[in-house]
PDB file of C-alpha atoms in Angstrom:
ATOM      1  CA  MET A   1       6.418  18.482  -1.193  1.00  0.00           C
ATOM      2  CA  ALA A   2       6.860  15.391  -3.378  1.00  0.00           C
ATOM      3  CA  ARG A   3       4.132  12.862  -4.062  1.00  0.00           C
ATOM      4  CA  ILE A   4       5.229   9.469  -2.780  1.00  0.00           C
ATOM      5  CA  ARG A   5       4.100   6.055  -3.978  1.00  0.00           C
ATOM      6  CA  LEU A   6       4.611   3.300  -1.401  1.00  0.00           C
ATOM      7  CA  ILE A   7       6.700   0.620  -3.112  1.00  0.00           C
ATOM      8  CA  GLY A   8       5.180  -2.856  -3.107  1.00  0.00           C
ATOM      9  CA  THR A   9       1.663  -1.815  -2.108  1.00  0.00           C
ATOM     10  CA  ASP A  10      -1.647  -1.081  -3.799  1.00  0.00           C
ATOM     11  CA  SER A  11      -4.665   0.364  -1.996  1.00  0.00           C
ATOM     12  CA  PRO A  12      -8.235   0.875  -3.206  1.00  0.00           C
ATOM     13  CA  GLU A  13      -8.967   3.896  -5.368  1.00  0.00           C
ATOM     14  CA  SER A  14     -11.076   6.788  -4.099  1.00  0.00           C
ATOM     15  CA  ASP A  15     -13.959   5.679  -6.342  1.00  0.00           C
ATOM     16  CA  GLN A  16     -14.079   2.155  -4.866  1.00  0.00           C
ATOM     17  CA  GLY A  17     -16.854   2.899  -2.397  1.00  0.00           C
ATOM     18  CA  SER A  18     -15.677   3.566   1.135  1.00  0.00           C
ATOM     19  CA  PHE A  19     -12.608   1.336   0.736  1.00  0.00           C
ATOM     20  CA  GLY A  20     -10.294   4.027  -0.632  1.00  0.00           C
ATOM     21  CA  ALA A  21     -11.218   6.393   2.189  1.00  0.00           C
ATOM     22  CA  GLU A  22     -10.691   3.649   4.779  1.00  0.00           C
ATOM     23  CA  ALA A  23      -7.206   2.871   3.439  1.00  0.00           C
ATOM     24  CA  THR A  24      -6.320   6.571   3.340  1.00  0.00           C
ATOM     25  CA  SER A  25      -7.559   6.988   6.897  1.00  0.00           C
ATOM     26  CA  ALA A  26      -5.450   4.027   8.030  1.00  0.00           C
ATOM     27  CA  LEU A  27      -2.327   5.510   6.447  1.00  0.00           C
ATOM     28  CA  THR A  28      -3.041   8.945   7.914  1.00  0.00           C
ATOM     29  CA  GLY A  29      -3.443   7.307  11.319  1.00  0.00           C
ATOM     30  CA  MET A  30      -0.039   5.671  10.967  1.00  0.00           C
ATOM     31  CA  ILE A  31       1.741   8.798   9.753  1.00  0.00           C
ATOM     32  CA  PRO A  32      -0.308  11.979  10.231  1.00  0.00           C
ATOM     33  CA  PRO A  33       0.558  14.907   7.945  1.00  0.00           C
ATOM     34  CA  GLY A  34       3.765  16.554   9.107  1.00  0.00           C
ATOM     35  CA  THR A  35       5.152  13.387  10.696  1.00  0.00           C
ATOM     36  CA  GLU A  36       8.881  12.937  10.238  1.00  0.00           C
ATOM     37  CA  VAL A  37       9.634   9.712   8.375  1.00  0.00           C
ATOM     38  CA  GLN A  38      12.652   8.048   6.846  1.00  0.00           C
ATOM     39  CA  ILE A  39      12.614   7.267   3.136  1.00  0.00           C
ATOM     40  CA  GLU A  40      14.371   4.290   1.577  1.00  0.00           C
ATOM     41  CA  GLN A  41      14.496   3.735  -2.158  1.00  0.00           C
ATOM     42  CA  ASP A  42      15.064   0.831  -4.525  1.00  0.00           C
ATOM     43  CA  PRO A  43      16.804   1.023  -7.932  1.00  0.00           C
ATOM     44  CA  GLU A  44      13.934   2.790  -9.750  1.00  0.00           C
ATOM     45  CA  PRO A  45      13.487   6.166  -7.987  1.00  0.00           C
ATOM     46  CA  ARG A  46      10.319   7.449  -9.746  1.00  0.00           C
ATOM     47  CA  ASP A  47       7.285   6.047 -11.525  1.00  0.00           C
ATOM     48  CA  ARG A  48       5.960   7.148 -14.917  1.00  0.00           C
ATOM     49  CA  TYR A  49       3.859   9.823 -13.210  1.00  0.00           C
ATOM     50  CA  GLY A  50       6.916  11.385 -11.587  1.00  0.00           C
ATOM     51  CA  ARG A  51       6.029  10.191  -8.086  1.00  0.00           C
ATOM     52  CA  LEU A  52       8.845   9.303  -5.726  1.00  0.00           C
ATOM     53  CA  LEU A  53       8.895   5.524  -5.175  1.00  0.00           C
ATOM     54  CA  ALA A  54       9.813   4.783  -1.588  1.00  0.00           C
ATOM     55  CA  TYR A  55       9.715   2.575   1.435  1.00  0.00           C
ATOM     56  CA  ILE A  56       8.574   4.700   4.364  1.00  0.00           C
ATOM     57  CA  TRP A  57       9.914   4.042   7.849  1.00  0.00           C
ATOM     58  CA  HIS A  58       8.353   5.539  10.978  1.00  0.00           C
ATOM     59  CA  ASP A  59       9.441   4.695  14.524  1.00  0.00           C
ATOM     60  CA  GLY A  60      11.373   1.670  13.259  1.00  0.00           C
ATOM     61  CA  THR A  61       8.387   0.219  11.388  1.00  0.00           C
ATOM     62  CA  LEU A  62       8.142  -0.147   7.622  1.00  0.00           C
ATOM     63  CA  VAL A  63       4.849   1.608   6.861  1.00  0.00           C
ATOM     64  CA  ASN A  64       4.475  -0.137   3.478  1.00  0.00           C
ATOM     65  CA  TRP A  65       4.604  -3.508   5.271  1.00  0.00           C
ATOM     66  CA  ARG A  66       2.220  -2.336   7.974  1.00  0.00           C
ATOM     67  CA  MET A  67      -0.381  -1.237   5.397  1.00  0.00           C
ATOM     68  CA  VAL A  68      -0.290  -4.720   3.859  1.00  0.00           C
ATOM     69  CA  ARG A  69      -0.124  -6.570   7.197  1.00  0.00           C
ATOM     70  CA  GLU A  70      -3.092  -4.678   8.618  1.00  0.00           C
ATOM     71  CA  GLY A  71      -5.140  -5.277   5.466  1.00  0.00           C
ATOM     72  CA  TRP A  72      -5.296  -1.738   4.060  1.00  0.00           C
ATOM     73  CA  ALA A  73      -3.190  -2.514   0.973  1.00  0.00           C
ATOM     74  CA  VAL A  74      -2.271  -5.512  -1.144  1.00  0.00           C
ATOM     75  CA  LEU A  75       1.050  -6.522  -2.611  1.00  0.00           C
ATOM     76  CA  LEU A  76       1.866  -5.051  -6.014  1.00  0.00           C
ATOM     77  CA  THR A  77       5.417  -5.116  -7.306  1.00  0.00           C
ATOM     78  CA  TYR A  78       7.163  -3.614 -10.279  1.00  0.00           C
ATOM     79  CA  PRO A  79      10.705  -4.890 -10.740  1.00  0.00           C
ATOM     80  CA  PRO A  80      13.387  -3.842 -10.102  1.00  0.00           C
ATOM     81  CA  ASN A  81      11.838  -2.439  -6.889  1.00  0.00           C
ATOM     82  CA  VAL A  82      11.379  -5.732  -5.059  1.00  0.00           C
ATOM     83  CA  GLN A  83      13.648  -5.518  -2.011  1.00  0.00           C
ATOM     84  CA  TYR A  84      10.928  -6.474   0.503  1.00  0.00           C
ATOM     85  CA  VAL A  85       8.697  -8.632  -1.710  1.00  0.00           C
ATOM     86  CA  ASP A  86       9.024 -11.723   0.517  1.00  0.00           C
ATOM     87  CA  LEU A  87       8.155  -9.713   3.615  1.00  0.00           C
ATOM     88  CA  PHE A  88       5.098  -8.210   1.897  1.00  0.00           C
ATOM     89  CA  THR A  89       3.998 -11.581   0.501  1.00  0.00           C
ATOM     90  CA  ASN A  90       3.959 -13.074   3.994  1.00  0.00           C
ATOM     91  CA  ALA A  91       2.213  -9.995   5.405  1.00  0.00           C
ATOM     92  CA  GLN A  92      -0.556 -10.230   2.812  1.00  0.00           C
ATOM     93  CA  ARG A  93      -1.062 -13.953   3.365  1.00  0.00           C
ATOM     94  CA  ARG A  94      -1.422 -13.416   7.105  1.00  0.00           C
ATOM     95  CA  ALA A  95      -3.709 -10.383   6.741  1.00  0.00           C
ATOM     96  CA  ARG A  96      -5.985 -12.335   4.405  1.00  0.00           C
ATOM     97  CA  GLU A  97      -6.036 -15.440   6.630  1.00  0.00           C
ATOM     98  CA  GLU A  98      -6.839 -13.293   9.672  1.00  0.00           C
ATOM     99  CA  MET A  99      -9.421 -11.216   7.748  1.00  0.00           C
ATOM    100  CA  ARG A 100      -7.769  -7.943   8.742  1.00  0.00           C
ATOM    101  CA  GLY A 101      -8.738  -4.505   7.477  1.00  0.00           C
ATOM    102  CA  LEU A 102     -10.359  -4.545   4.051  1.00  0.00           C
ATOM    103  CA  TRP A 103     -10.108  -8.330   3.795  1.00  0.00           C
ATOM    104  CA  ARG A 104     -12.831  -8.443   6.468  1.00  0.00           C
ATOM    105  CA  THR A 105     -15.221  -6.093   4.650  1.00  0.00           C
ATOM    106  CA  GLY A 106     -14.815  -7.226   1.031  1.00  0.00           C
ATOM    107  CA  GLY A 107     -12.566  -4.335   0.097  1.00  0.00           C
ATOM    108  CA  PHE A 108     -10.346  -6.599  -1.972  1.00  0.00           C
ATOM    109  CA  ASP A 109     -13.099  -8.532  -3.757  1.00  0.00           C
ATOM    110  CA  CYS A 110     -12.049  -6.280  -6.640  1.00  0.00           C
ATOM    111  CA  LEU A 111      -8.322  -5.661  -6.398  1.00  0.00           C
ATOM    112  CA  PRO A 112      -7.286  -2.055  -7.062  1.00  0.00           C
ATOM    113  CA  VAL A 113      -5.274  -3.020 -10.157  1.00  0.00           C
ATOM    114  CA  GLU A 114      -8.328  -4.800 -11.606  1.00  0.00           C
ATOM    115  CA  HIS A 115     -10.561  -1.837 -10.761  1.00  0.00           C
ATOM    116  CA  ARG A 116      -8.238   0.502 -12.674  1.00  0.00           C
ATOM    117  CA  ARG A 117      -8.510  -1.827 -15.687  1.00  0.00           C
ATOM    118  CA  TYR A 118     -12.344  -1.767 -15.457  1.00  0.00           C
ATOM    119  CA  ARG A 119     -12.465  -5.524 -14.873  1.00  0.00           C
ATOM    120  CA  CYS A 120     -14.829  -5.519 -11.914  1.00  0.00           C
ATOM    121  CA  ASP A 121     -18.580  -5.011 -11.805  1.00  0.00           C
TER     122      ASP A 121
END
């Protein structure tokens, strides 16, 4: 089984308090282990860690978008994989305005990318 990185999204790390577990739980609720999904790729098929970079579709819904729209992930893009960047940008704006998911509980006071760079207290 390949490790998959959801293109265009970034969720809290497991060492970011309960936020990482909450995001993982949200994703598992959307696509429980063993769920059949459709995978769509952009020009760059793998990241530097060898993970498959993909858009995940389940029941006609783009799971990457849903994670951002429901506030369990934030937008993070690495060109050339930017096919849905406008969709994700709008989803994040709306999730933040509506205080959905981790926006409501302070889970993005320190963005995951900043946490990985040790830039948050």
